[in-house]
PDB file of C-alpha atoms in Angstrom:
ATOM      1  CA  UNK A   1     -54.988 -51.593  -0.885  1.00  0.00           C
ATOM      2  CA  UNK A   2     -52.663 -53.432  -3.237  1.00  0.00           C
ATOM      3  CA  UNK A   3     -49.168 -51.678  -3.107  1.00  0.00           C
ATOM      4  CA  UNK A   4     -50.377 -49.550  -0.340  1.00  0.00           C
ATOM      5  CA  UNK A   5     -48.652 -49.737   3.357  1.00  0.00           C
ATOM      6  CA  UNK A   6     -50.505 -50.928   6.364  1.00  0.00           C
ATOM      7  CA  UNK A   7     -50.224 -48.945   9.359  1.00  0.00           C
ATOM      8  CA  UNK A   8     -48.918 -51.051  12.793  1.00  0.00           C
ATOM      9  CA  UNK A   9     -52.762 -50.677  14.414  1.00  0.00           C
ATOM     10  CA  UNK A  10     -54.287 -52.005  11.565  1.00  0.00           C
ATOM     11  CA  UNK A  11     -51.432 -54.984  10.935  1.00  0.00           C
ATOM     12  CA  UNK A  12     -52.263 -55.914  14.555  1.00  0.00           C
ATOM     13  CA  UNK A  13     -55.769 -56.122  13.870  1.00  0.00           C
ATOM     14  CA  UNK A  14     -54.755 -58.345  11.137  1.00  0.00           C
ATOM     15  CA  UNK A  15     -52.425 -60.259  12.611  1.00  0.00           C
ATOM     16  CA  UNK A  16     -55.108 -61.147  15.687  1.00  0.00           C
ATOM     17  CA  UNK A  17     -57.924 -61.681  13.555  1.00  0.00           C
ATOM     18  CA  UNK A  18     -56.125 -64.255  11.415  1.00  0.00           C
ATOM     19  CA  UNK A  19     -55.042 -66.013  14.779  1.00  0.00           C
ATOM     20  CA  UNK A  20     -58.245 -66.043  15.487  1.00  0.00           C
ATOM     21  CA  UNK A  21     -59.336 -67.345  12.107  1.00  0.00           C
ATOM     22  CA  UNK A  22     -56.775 -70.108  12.198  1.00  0.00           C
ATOM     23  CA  UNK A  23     -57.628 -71.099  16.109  1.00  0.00           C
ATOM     24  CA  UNK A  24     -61.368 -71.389  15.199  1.00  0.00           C
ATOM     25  CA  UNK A  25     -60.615 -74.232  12.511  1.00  0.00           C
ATOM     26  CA  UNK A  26     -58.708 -76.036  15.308  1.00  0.00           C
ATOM     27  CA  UNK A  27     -60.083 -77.556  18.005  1.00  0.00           C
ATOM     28  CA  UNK A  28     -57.705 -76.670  21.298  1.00  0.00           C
ATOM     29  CA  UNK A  29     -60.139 -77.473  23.798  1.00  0.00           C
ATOM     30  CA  UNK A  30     -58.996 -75.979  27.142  1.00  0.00           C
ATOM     31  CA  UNK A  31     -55.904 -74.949  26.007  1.00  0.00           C
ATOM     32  CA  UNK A  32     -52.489 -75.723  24.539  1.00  0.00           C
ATOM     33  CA  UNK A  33     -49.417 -77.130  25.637  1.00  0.00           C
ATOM     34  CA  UNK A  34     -46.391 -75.191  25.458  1.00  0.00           C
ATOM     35  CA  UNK A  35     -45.111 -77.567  22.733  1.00  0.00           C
ATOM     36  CA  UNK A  36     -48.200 -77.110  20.816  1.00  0.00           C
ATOM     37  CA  UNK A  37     -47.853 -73.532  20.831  1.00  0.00           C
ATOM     38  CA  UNK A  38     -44.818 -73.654  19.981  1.00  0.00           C
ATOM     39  CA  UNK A  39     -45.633 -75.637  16.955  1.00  0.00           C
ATOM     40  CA  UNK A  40     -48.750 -73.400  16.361  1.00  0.00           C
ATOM     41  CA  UNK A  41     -45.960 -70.714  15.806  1.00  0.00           C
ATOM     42  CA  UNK A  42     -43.792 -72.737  13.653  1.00  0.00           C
ATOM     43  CA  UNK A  43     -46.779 -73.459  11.493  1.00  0.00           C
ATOM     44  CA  UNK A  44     -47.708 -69.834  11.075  1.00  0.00           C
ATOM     45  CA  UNK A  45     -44.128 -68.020  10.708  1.00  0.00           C
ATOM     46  CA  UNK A  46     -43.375 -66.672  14.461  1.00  0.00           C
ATOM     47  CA  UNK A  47     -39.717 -67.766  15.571  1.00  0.00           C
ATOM     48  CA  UNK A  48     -39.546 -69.853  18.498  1.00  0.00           C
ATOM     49  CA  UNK A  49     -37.849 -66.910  20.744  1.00  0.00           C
ATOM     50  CA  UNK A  50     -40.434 -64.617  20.182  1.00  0.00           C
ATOM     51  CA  UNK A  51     -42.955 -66.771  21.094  1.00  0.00           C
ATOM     52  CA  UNK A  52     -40.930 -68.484  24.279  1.00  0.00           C
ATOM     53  CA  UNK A  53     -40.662 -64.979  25.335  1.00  0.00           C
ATOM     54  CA  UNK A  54     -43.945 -64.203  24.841  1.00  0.00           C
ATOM     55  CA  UNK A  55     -45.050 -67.371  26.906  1.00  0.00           C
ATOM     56  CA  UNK A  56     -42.403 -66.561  29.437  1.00  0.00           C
ATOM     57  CA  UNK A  57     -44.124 -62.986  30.057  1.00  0.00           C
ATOM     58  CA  UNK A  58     -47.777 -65.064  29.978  1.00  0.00           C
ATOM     59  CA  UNK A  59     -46.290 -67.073  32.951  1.00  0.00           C
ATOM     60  CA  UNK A  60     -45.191 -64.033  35.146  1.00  0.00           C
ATOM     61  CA  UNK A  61     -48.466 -61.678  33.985  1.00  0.00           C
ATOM     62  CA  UNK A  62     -49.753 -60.652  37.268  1.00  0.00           C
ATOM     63  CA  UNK A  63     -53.308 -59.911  38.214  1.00  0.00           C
ATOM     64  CA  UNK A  64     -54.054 -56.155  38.183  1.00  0.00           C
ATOM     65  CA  UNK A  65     -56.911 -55.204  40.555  1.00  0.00           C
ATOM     66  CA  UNK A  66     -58.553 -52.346  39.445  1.00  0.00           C
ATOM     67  CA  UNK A  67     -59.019 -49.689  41.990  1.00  0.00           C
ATOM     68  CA  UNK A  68     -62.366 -48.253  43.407  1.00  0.00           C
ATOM     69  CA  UNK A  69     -64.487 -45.968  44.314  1.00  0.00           C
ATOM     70  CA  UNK A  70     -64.172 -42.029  43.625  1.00  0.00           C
ATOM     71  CA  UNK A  71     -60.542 -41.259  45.487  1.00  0.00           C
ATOM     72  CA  UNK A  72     -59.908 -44.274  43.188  1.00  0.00           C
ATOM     73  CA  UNK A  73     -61.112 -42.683  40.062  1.00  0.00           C
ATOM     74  CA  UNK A  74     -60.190 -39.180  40.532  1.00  0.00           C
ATOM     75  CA  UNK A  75     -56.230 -39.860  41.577  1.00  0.00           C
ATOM     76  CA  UNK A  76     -55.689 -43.368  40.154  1.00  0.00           C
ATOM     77  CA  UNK A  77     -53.557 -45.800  42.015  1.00  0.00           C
ATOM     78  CA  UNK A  78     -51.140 -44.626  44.451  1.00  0.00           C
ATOM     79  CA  UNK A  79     -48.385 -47.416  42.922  1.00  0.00           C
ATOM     80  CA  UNK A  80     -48.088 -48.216  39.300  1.00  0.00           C
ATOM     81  CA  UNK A  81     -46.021 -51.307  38.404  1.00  0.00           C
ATOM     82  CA  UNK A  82     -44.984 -52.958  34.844  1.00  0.00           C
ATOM     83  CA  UNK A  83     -42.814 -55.705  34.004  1.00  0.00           C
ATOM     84  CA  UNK A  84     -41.550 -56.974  30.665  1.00  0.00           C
ATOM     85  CA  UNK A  85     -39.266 -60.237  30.052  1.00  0.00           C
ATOM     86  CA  UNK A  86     -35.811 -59.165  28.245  1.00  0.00           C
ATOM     87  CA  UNK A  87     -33.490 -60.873  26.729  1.00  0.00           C
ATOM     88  CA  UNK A  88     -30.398 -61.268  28.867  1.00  0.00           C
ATOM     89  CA  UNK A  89     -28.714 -62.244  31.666  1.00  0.00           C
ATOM     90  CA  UNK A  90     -29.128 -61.206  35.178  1.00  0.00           C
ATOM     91  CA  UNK A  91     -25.961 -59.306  35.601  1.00  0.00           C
ATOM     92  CA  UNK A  92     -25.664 -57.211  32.201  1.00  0.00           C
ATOM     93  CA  UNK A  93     -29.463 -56.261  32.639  1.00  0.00           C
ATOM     94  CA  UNK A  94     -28.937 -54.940  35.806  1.00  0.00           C
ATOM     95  CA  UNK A  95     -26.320 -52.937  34.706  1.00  0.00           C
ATOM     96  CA  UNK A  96     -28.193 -51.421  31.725  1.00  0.00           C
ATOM     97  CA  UNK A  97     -31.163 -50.645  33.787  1.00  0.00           C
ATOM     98  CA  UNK A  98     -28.866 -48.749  36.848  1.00  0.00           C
ATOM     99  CA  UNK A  99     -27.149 -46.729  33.713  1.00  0.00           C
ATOM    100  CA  UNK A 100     -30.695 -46.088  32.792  1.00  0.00           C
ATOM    101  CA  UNK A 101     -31.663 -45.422  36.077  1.00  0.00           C
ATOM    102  CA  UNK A 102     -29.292 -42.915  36.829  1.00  0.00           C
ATOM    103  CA  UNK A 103     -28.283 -41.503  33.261  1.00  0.00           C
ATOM    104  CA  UNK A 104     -32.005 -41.015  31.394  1.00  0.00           C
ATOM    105  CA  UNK A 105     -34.369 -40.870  34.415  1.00  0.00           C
ATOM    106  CA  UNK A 106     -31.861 -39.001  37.275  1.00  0.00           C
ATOM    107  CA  UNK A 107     -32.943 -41.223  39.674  1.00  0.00           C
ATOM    108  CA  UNK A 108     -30.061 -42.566  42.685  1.00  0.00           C
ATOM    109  CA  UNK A 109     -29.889 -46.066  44.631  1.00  0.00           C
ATOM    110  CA  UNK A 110     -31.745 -45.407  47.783  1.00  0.00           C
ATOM    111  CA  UNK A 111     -31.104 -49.076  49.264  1.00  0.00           C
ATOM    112  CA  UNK A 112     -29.833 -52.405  47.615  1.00  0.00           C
ATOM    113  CA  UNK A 113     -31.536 -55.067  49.075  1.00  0.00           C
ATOM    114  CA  UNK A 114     -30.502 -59.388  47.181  1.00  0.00           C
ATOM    115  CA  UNK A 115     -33.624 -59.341  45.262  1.00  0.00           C
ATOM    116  CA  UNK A 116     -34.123 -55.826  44.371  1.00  0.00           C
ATOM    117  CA  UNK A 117     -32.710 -52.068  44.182  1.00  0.00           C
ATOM    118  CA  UNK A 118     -34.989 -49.037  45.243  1.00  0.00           C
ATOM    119  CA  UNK A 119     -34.555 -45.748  43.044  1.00  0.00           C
ATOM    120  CA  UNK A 120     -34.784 -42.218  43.998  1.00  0.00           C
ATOM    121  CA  UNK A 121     -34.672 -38.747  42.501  1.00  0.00           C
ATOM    122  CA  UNK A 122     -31.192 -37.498  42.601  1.00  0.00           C
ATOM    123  CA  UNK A 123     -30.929 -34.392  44.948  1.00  0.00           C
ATOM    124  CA  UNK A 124     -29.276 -30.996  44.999  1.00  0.00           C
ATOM    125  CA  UNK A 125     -28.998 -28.400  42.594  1.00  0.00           C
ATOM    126  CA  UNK A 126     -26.859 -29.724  39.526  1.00  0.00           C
ATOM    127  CA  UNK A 127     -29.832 -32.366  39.296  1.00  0.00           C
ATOM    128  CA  UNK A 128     -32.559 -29.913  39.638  1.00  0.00           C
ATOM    129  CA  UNK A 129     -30.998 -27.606  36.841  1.00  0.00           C
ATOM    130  CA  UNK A 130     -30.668 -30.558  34.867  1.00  0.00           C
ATOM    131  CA  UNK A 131     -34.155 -31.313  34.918  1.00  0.00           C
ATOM    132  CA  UNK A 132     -35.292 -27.946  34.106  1.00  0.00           C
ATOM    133  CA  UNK A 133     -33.108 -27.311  31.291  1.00  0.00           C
ATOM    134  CA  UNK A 134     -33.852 -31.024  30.011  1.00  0.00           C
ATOM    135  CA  UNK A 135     -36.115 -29.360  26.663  1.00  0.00           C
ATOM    136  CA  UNK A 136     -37.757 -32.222  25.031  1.00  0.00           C
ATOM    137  CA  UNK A 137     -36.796 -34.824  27.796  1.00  0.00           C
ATOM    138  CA  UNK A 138     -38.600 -35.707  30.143  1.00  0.00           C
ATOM    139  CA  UNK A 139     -37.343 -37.220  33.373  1.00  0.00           C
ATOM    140  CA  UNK A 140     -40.775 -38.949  34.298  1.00  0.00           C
ATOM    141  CA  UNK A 141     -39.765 -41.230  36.907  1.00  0.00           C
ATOM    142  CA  UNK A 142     -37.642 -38.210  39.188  1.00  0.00           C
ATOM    143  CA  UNK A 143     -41.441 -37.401  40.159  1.00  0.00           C
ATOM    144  CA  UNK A 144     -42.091 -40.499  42.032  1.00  0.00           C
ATOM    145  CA  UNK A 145     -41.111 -40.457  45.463  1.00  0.00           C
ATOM    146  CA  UNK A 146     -39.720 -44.335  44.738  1.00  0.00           C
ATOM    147  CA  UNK A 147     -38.821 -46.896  42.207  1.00  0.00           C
ATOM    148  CA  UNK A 148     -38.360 -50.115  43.128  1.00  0.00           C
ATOM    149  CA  UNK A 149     -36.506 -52.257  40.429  1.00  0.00           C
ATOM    150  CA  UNK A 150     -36.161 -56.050  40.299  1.00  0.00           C
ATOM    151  CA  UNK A 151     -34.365 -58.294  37.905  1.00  0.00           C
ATOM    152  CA  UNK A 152     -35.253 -62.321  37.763  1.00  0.00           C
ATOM    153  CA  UNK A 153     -33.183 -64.595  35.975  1.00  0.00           C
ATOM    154  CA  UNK A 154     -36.320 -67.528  34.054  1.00  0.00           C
ATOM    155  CA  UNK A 155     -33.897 -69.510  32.308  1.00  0.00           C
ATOM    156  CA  UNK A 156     -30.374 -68.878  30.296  1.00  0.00           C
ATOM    157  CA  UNK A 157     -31.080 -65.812  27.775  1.00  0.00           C
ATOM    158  CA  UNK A 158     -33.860 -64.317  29.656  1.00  0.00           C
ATOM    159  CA  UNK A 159     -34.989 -62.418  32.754  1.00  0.00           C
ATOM    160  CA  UNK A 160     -37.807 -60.691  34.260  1.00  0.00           C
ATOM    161  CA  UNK A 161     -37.490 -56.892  34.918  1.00  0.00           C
ATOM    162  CA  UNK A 162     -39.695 -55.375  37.497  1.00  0.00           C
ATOM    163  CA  UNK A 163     -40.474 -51.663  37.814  1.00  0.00           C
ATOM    164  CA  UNK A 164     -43.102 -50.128  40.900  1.00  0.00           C
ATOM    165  CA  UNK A 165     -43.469 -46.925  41.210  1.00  0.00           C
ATOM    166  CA  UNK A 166     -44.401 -45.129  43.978  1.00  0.00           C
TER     167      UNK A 166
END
C-alpha cells in the first residue's frame, strides 16, 4: 500500500475509524463542549473553520422522518429538502444561488416572501427548447412543480441555505 493512492471512500473510512480510535482512549462522557471539540480538532490537524462549520451544520441538522407504508415506499416523499451551511454572507449568497437558480437549473421567482424566495420552472418555448437541447445537462430541479429557497445568516462568515422541493 506504500506509495500507492487511497481512494476518497476508503480515506473516509480511515479518517472515521481513527476518530474513533482516538475518542475511545478519551473519556468524553456525554459529550463535548464546543471548546473541547474545537481543541479535539486542533489536536488532530482539522482547522478551526472546518470544524465550526461542521458544528454549525450539527446545530441546524433537522430530524428527517422517514415515510411509511407502501404509497410511501413505492413514490418516496412528496417534498425533498437539504440544507448545507456556506461560507458567506447573507446578501452575496443569495445572489449566487438566484444566478444559479435561474442560469443552471431554469427555474423563475414565483413569490419573494422576507425569509425566503419560491422557484419555478421558467415557461414558454425558448425555455422548453433549452431544456431539450441541454445534451449532458441536466436541469433537475425544472421538474419540480416548486423550490422553495431560504438563506440564514448564523454568525459573520456563514449562513444557512435551505432548499425544499416540491
Amino acid at each position: 500500500m506504500a506509495g500507492e493512492l487511497i481512494g476518497r471512500e476508503a480515506l473516509e473510512r480511515i479518517v472515521r475509524r481513527a476518530a474513533e480510535l482516538q475518542a475511545s482512549e478519551k473519556d468524553i462522557g456525554d459529550g463535548l463542549t464546543e471548546q473541547e471539540v474545537l481543541a479535539l480538532g486542533q489536536d488532530v490537524g482539522i482547522p478551526a473553520r472546518y470544524l465550526r462549520q461542521a458544528l454549525l451544520e450539527e446545530q441546524v441538522r433537522p430530524d428527517v422522518a422517514a415515510v411509511g407504508g407502501v404509497w410511501g415506499w413505492f413514490a418516496g416523499p412528496r417534498v425533498l429538502a437539504a440544507h448545507r451551511v456556506v461560507p458567506g454572507e447573507r446578501a452575496a449568497v443569495e445572489g449566487a444561488l438566484a444566478r444559479w437558480m435561474e442560469d443552471d437549473e431554469l427555474l423563475q421567482p414565483r413569490r419573494r416572501y422576507a425569509d425566503r424566495t419560491t422557484w419555478e420552472p421558467k415557461a414558454g418555448a425558448f425555455a422548453s427548447i433549452q431544456r431539450a437541447l441541454g445534451g449532458q445537462r441536466r436541469y433537475v430541479l425544472a421538474k419540480t412543480d416548486e423550490v422553495a429557497s431560504q438563506v440564514s445568516q448564523l454568525e459573520p462568515g456563514f449562513c444557512l441555505v435551505r432548499l425544499e422541493a416540491d
